[in-house]
Backbone as numpy.savetxt, mean C-alpha at the origin, in Angstrom:
# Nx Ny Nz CAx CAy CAz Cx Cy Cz
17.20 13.23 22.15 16.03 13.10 23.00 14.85 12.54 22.21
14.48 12.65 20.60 13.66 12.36 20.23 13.70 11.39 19.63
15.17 11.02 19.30 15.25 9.40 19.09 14.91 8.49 19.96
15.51 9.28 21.15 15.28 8.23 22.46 14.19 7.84 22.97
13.09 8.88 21.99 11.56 8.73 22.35 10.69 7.91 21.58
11.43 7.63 20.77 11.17 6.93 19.32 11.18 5.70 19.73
12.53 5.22 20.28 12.89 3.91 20.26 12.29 3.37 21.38
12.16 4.05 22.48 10.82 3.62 23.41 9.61 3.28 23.05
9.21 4.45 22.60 7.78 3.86 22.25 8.09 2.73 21.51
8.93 2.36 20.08 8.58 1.09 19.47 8.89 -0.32 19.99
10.31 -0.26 21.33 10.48 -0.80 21.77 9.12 -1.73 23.05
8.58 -0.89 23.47 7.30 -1.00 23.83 5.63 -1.53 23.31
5.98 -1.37 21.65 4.91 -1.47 21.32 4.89 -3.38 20.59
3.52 -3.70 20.60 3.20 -5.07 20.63 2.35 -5.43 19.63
2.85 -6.33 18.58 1.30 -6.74 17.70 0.20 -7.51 18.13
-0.68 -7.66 18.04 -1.49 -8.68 18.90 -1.28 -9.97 18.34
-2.26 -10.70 19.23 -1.59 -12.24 19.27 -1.77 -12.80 17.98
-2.64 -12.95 17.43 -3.30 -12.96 16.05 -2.22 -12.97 14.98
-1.31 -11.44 14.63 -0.44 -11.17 14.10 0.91 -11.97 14.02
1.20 -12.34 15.18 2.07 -13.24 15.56 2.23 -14.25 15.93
1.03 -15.13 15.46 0.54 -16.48 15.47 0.63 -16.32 13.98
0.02 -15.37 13.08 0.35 -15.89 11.64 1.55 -15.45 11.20
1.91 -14.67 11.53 4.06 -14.55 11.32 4.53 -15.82 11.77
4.43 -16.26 12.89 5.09 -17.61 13.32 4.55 -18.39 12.48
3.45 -18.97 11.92 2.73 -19.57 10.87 4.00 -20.20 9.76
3.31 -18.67 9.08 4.57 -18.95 7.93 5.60 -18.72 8.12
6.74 -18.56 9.18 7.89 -18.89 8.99 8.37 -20.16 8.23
7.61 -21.13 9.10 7.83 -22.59 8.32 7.58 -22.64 6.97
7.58 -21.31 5.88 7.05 -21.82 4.76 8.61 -21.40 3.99
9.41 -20.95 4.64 10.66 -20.10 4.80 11.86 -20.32 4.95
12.68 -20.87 4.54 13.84 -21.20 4.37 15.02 -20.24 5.75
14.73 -19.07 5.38 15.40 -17.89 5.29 14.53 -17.02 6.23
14.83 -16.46 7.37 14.23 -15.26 8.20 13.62 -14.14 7.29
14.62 -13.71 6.63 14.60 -12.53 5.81 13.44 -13.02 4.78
12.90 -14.17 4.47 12.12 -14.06 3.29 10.84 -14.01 3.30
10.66 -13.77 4.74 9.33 -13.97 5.24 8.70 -12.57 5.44
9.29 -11.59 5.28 9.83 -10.57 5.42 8.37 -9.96 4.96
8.04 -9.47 3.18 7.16 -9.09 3.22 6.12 -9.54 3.41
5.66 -11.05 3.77 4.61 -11.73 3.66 4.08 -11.32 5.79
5.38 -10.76 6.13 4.95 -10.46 7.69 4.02 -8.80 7.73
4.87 -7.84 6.24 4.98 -6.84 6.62 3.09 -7.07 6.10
2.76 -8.01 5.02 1.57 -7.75 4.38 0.17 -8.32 5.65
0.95 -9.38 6.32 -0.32 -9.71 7.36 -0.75 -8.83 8.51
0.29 -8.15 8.98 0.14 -6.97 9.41 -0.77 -5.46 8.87
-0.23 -5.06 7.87 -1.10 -4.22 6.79 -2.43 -4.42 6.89
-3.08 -6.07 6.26 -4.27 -5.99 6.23 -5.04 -6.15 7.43
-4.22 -6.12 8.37 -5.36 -5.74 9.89 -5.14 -4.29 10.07
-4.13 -3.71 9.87 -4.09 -2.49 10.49 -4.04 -0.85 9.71
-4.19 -2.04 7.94 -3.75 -0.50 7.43 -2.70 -0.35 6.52
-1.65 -0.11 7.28 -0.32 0.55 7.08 0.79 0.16 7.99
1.99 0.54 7.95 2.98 -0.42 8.10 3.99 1.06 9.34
3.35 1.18 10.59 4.46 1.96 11.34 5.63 1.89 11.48
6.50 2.59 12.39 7.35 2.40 12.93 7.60 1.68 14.24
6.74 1.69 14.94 6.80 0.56 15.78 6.39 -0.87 15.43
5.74 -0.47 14.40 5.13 -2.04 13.57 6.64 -2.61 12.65
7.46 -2.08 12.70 8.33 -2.32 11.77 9.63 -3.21 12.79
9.57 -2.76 13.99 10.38 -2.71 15.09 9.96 -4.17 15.56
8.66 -4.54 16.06 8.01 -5.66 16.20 8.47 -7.08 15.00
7.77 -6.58 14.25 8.02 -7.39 13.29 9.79 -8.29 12.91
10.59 -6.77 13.30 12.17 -7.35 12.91 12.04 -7.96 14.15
11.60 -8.46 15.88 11.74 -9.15 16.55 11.03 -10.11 16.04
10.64 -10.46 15.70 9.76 -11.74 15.17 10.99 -12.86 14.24
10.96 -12.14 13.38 11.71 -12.42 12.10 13.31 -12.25 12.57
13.64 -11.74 13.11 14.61 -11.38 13.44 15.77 -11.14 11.69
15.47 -9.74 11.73 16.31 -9.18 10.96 16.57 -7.48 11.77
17.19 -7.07 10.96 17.50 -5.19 11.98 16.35 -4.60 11.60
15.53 -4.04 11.96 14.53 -2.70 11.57 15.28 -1.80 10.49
16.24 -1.43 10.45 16.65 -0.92 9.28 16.34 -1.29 8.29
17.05 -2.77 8.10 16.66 -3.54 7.02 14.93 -3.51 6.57
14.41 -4.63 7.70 12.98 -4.18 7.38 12.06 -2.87 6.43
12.75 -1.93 7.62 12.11 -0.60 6.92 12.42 -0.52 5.39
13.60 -0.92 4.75 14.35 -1.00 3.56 13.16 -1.58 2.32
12.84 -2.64 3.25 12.19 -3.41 2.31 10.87 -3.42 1.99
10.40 -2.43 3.68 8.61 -2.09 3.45 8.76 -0.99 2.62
10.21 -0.04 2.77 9.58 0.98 1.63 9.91 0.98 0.27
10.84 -0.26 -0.30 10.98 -0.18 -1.39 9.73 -1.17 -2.61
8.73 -1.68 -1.55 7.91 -2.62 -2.08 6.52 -1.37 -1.93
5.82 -0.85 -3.43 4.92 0.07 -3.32 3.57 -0.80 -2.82
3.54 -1.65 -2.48 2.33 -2.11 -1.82 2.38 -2.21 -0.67
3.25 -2.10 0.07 3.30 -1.77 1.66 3.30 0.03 1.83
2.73 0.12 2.62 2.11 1.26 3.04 2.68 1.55 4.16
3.77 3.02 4.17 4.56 3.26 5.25 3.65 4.75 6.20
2.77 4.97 5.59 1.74 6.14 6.03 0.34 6.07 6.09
-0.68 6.38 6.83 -2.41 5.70 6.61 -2.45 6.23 4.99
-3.51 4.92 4.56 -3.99 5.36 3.63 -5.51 5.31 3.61
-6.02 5.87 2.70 -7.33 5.57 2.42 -8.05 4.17 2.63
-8.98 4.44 3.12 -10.28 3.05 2.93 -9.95 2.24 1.67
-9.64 2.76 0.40 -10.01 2.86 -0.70 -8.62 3.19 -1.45
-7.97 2.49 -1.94 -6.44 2.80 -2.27 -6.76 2.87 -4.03
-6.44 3.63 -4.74 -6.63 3.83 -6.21 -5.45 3.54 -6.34
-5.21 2.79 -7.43 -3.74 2.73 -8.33 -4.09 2.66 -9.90
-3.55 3.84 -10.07 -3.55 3.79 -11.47 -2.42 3.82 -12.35
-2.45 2.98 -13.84 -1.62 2.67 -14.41 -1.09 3.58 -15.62
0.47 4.13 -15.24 1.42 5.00 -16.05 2.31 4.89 -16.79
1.83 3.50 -17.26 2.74 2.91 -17.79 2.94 3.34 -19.31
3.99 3.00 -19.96 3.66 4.06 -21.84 3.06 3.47 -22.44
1.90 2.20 -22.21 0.71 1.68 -23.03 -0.19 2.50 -22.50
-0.05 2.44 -21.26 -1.24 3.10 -20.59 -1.52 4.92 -20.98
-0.12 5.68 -21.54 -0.24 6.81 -21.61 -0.59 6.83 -23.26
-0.36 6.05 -23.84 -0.13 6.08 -25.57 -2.18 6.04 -25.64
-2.54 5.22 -24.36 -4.16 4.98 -24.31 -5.56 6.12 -23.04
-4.13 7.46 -22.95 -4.82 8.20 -22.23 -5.00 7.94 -21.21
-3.98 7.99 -20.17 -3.80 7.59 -19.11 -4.39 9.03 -18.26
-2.88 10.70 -19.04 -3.33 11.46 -18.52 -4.69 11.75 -18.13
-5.86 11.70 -18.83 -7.27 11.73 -19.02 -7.55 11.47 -18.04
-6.97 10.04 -17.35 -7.59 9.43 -16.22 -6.78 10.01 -15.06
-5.66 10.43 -14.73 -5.24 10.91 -14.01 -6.00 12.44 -13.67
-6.44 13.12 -14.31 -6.81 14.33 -14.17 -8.02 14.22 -13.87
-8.94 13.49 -14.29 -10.48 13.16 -13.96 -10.18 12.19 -12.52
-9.17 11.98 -11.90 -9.47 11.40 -10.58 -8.83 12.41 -9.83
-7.70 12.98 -9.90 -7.37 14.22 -9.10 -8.97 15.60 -9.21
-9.22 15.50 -10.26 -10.26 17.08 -9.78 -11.65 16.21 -9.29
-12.06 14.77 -9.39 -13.07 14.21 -8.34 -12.87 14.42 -7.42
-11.72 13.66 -7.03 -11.06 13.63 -5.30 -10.66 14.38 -5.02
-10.25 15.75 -5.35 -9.86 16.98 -5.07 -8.33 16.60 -4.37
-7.50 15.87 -4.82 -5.77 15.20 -4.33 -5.65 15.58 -5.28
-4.12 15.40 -5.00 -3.13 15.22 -5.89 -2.45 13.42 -5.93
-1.94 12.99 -6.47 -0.64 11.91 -6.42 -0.35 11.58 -5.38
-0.40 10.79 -4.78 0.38 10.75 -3.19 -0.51 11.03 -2.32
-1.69 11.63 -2.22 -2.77 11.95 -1.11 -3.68 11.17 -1.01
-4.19 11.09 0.01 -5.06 10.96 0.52 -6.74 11.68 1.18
-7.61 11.89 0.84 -8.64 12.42 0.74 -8.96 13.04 2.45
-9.64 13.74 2.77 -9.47 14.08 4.10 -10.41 13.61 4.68
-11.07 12.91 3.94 -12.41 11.86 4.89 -11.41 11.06 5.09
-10.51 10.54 4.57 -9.68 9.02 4.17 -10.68 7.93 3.62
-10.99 8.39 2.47 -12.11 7.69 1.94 -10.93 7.07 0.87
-10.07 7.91 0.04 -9.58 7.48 -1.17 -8.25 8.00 -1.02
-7.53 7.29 -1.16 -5.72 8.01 -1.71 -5.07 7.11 -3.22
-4.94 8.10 -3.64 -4.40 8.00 -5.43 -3.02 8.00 -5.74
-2.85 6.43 -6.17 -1.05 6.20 -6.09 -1.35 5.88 -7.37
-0.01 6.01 -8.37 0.43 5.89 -9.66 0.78 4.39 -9.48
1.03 3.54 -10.59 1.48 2.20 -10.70 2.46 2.30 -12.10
3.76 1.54 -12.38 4.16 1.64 -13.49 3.90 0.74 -14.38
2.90 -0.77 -13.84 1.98 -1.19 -14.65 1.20 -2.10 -13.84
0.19 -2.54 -14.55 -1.07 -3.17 -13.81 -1.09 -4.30 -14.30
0.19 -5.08 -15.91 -0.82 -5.82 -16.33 -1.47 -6.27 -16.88
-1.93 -5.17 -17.41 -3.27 -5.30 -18.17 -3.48 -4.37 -19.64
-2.33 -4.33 -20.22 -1.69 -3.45 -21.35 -2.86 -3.44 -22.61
-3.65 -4.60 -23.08 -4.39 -4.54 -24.28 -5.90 -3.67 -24.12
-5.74 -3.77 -22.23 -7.17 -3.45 -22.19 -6.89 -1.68 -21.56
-5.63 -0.67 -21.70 -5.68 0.19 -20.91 -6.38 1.35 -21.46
-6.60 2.72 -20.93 -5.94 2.75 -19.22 -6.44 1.91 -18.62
-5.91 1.03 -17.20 -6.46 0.95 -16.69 -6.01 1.17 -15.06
-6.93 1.32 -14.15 -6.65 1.53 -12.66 -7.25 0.32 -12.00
-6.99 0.34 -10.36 -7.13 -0.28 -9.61 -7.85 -0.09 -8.32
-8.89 -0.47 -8.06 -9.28 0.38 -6.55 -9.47 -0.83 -5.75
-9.28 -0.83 -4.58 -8.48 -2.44 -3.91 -7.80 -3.51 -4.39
-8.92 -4.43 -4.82 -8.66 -5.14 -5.38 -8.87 -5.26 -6.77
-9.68 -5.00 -7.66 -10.41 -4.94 -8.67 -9.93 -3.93 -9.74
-9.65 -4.48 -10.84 -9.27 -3.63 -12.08 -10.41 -2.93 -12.30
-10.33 -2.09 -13.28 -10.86 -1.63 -14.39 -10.41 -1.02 -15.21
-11.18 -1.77 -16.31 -9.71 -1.43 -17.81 -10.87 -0.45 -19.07
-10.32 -0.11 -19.87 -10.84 0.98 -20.94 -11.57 1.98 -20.48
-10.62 2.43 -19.15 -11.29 3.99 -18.92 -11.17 4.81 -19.63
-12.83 5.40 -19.07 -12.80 7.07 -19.63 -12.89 8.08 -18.98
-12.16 9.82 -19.16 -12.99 10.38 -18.15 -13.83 10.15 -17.42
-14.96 10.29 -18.06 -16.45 10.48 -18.25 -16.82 8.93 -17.33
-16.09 7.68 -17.24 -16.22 6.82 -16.05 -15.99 6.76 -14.66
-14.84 7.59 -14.64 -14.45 7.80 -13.27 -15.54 8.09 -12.08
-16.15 9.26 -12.54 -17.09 9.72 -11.25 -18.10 8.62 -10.79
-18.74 8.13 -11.86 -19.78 6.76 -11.49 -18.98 5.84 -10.96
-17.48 5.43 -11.19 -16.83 4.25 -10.48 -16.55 4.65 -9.31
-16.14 6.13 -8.87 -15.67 6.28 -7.24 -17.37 6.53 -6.76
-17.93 6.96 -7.24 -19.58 6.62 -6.37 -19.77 5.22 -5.89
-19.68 4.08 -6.62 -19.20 3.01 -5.97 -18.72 2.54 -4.77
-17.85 3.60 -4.27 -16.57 3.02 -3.33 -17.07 4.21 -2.37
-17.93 5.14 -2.22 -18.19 6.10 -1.10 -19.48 5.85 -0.06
């Protein structure tokens, strides 16, 4: 019964036109259905966020691959977002340059700011704090990420003035 409720609703549900004027877009840039794949799941994302289940359903009609698949590939790529996230997406880097340069430091001074853990999201949805296994940016670490924008040779003692920034 609750599958059956599932597959209704996504069967039902529609991206707007917008979305699927730029999926059809770049198909032509595409050899291959399937390769268009995350570049559909990402134009989607940045209008809406995050990457549903009915958004996932849509999309494999577009592209035409199975939703299985799809789903496969939005969740094995950590920049697609299978749950809301924050306004404000932190990624910080765990990588063993990044830990040899006090990574923990920075991990712990952004969990007791934001009062999260790893994986959360803030309950304003101001900020959610994902790990990265690198950024990158190895000579200059730690460093994290908040949208778009690095910042490298953190310190504790930086964190709080950088998420004042972003609130």
């Amino acid at each position: 019964m609750f599958q059956k409720k599932i597959k209704e609703i996504c069967t039902k549900f529609q991206l707007t036109d917008t979305e699927i004027v730029e999926i059809e877009n770049q198909k032509k840039y595409y050899e291959h259905p399937r390769a268009i794949a995350i570049e559909a799941l990402k134009i989607v994302q940045k209008k809406r966020g995050w990457i549903s289940d009915p958004v996932i359903y849509a999309i494999s009609k577009i592209i035409n691959i199975n939703p299985s698949e799809l789903d496969g590939i939005a969740t094995f790529y950590s920049q697609i977002f299978r749950k809301p996230v924050g306004r404000n997406v932190i990624r910080y880097c765990d990588s063993s340059v990044c830990y040899v340069n006090g990574y923990k430091l920075i991990k712990i001074a952004l969990e007791k700011c934001l009062k999260i853990k790893i994986g959360q999201t803030t309950k304003d949805y101001k900020f959610t704090l994902l790990p990265v296994c690198c950024l990158g940016n190895c000579d200059q670490g730690p460093t994290m990420m908040i949208n778009e924008k690095t910042y490298s040779k953190l310190t504790p003692e930086s964190i709080p003035y950088l998420l004042e920034l972003y609130k």
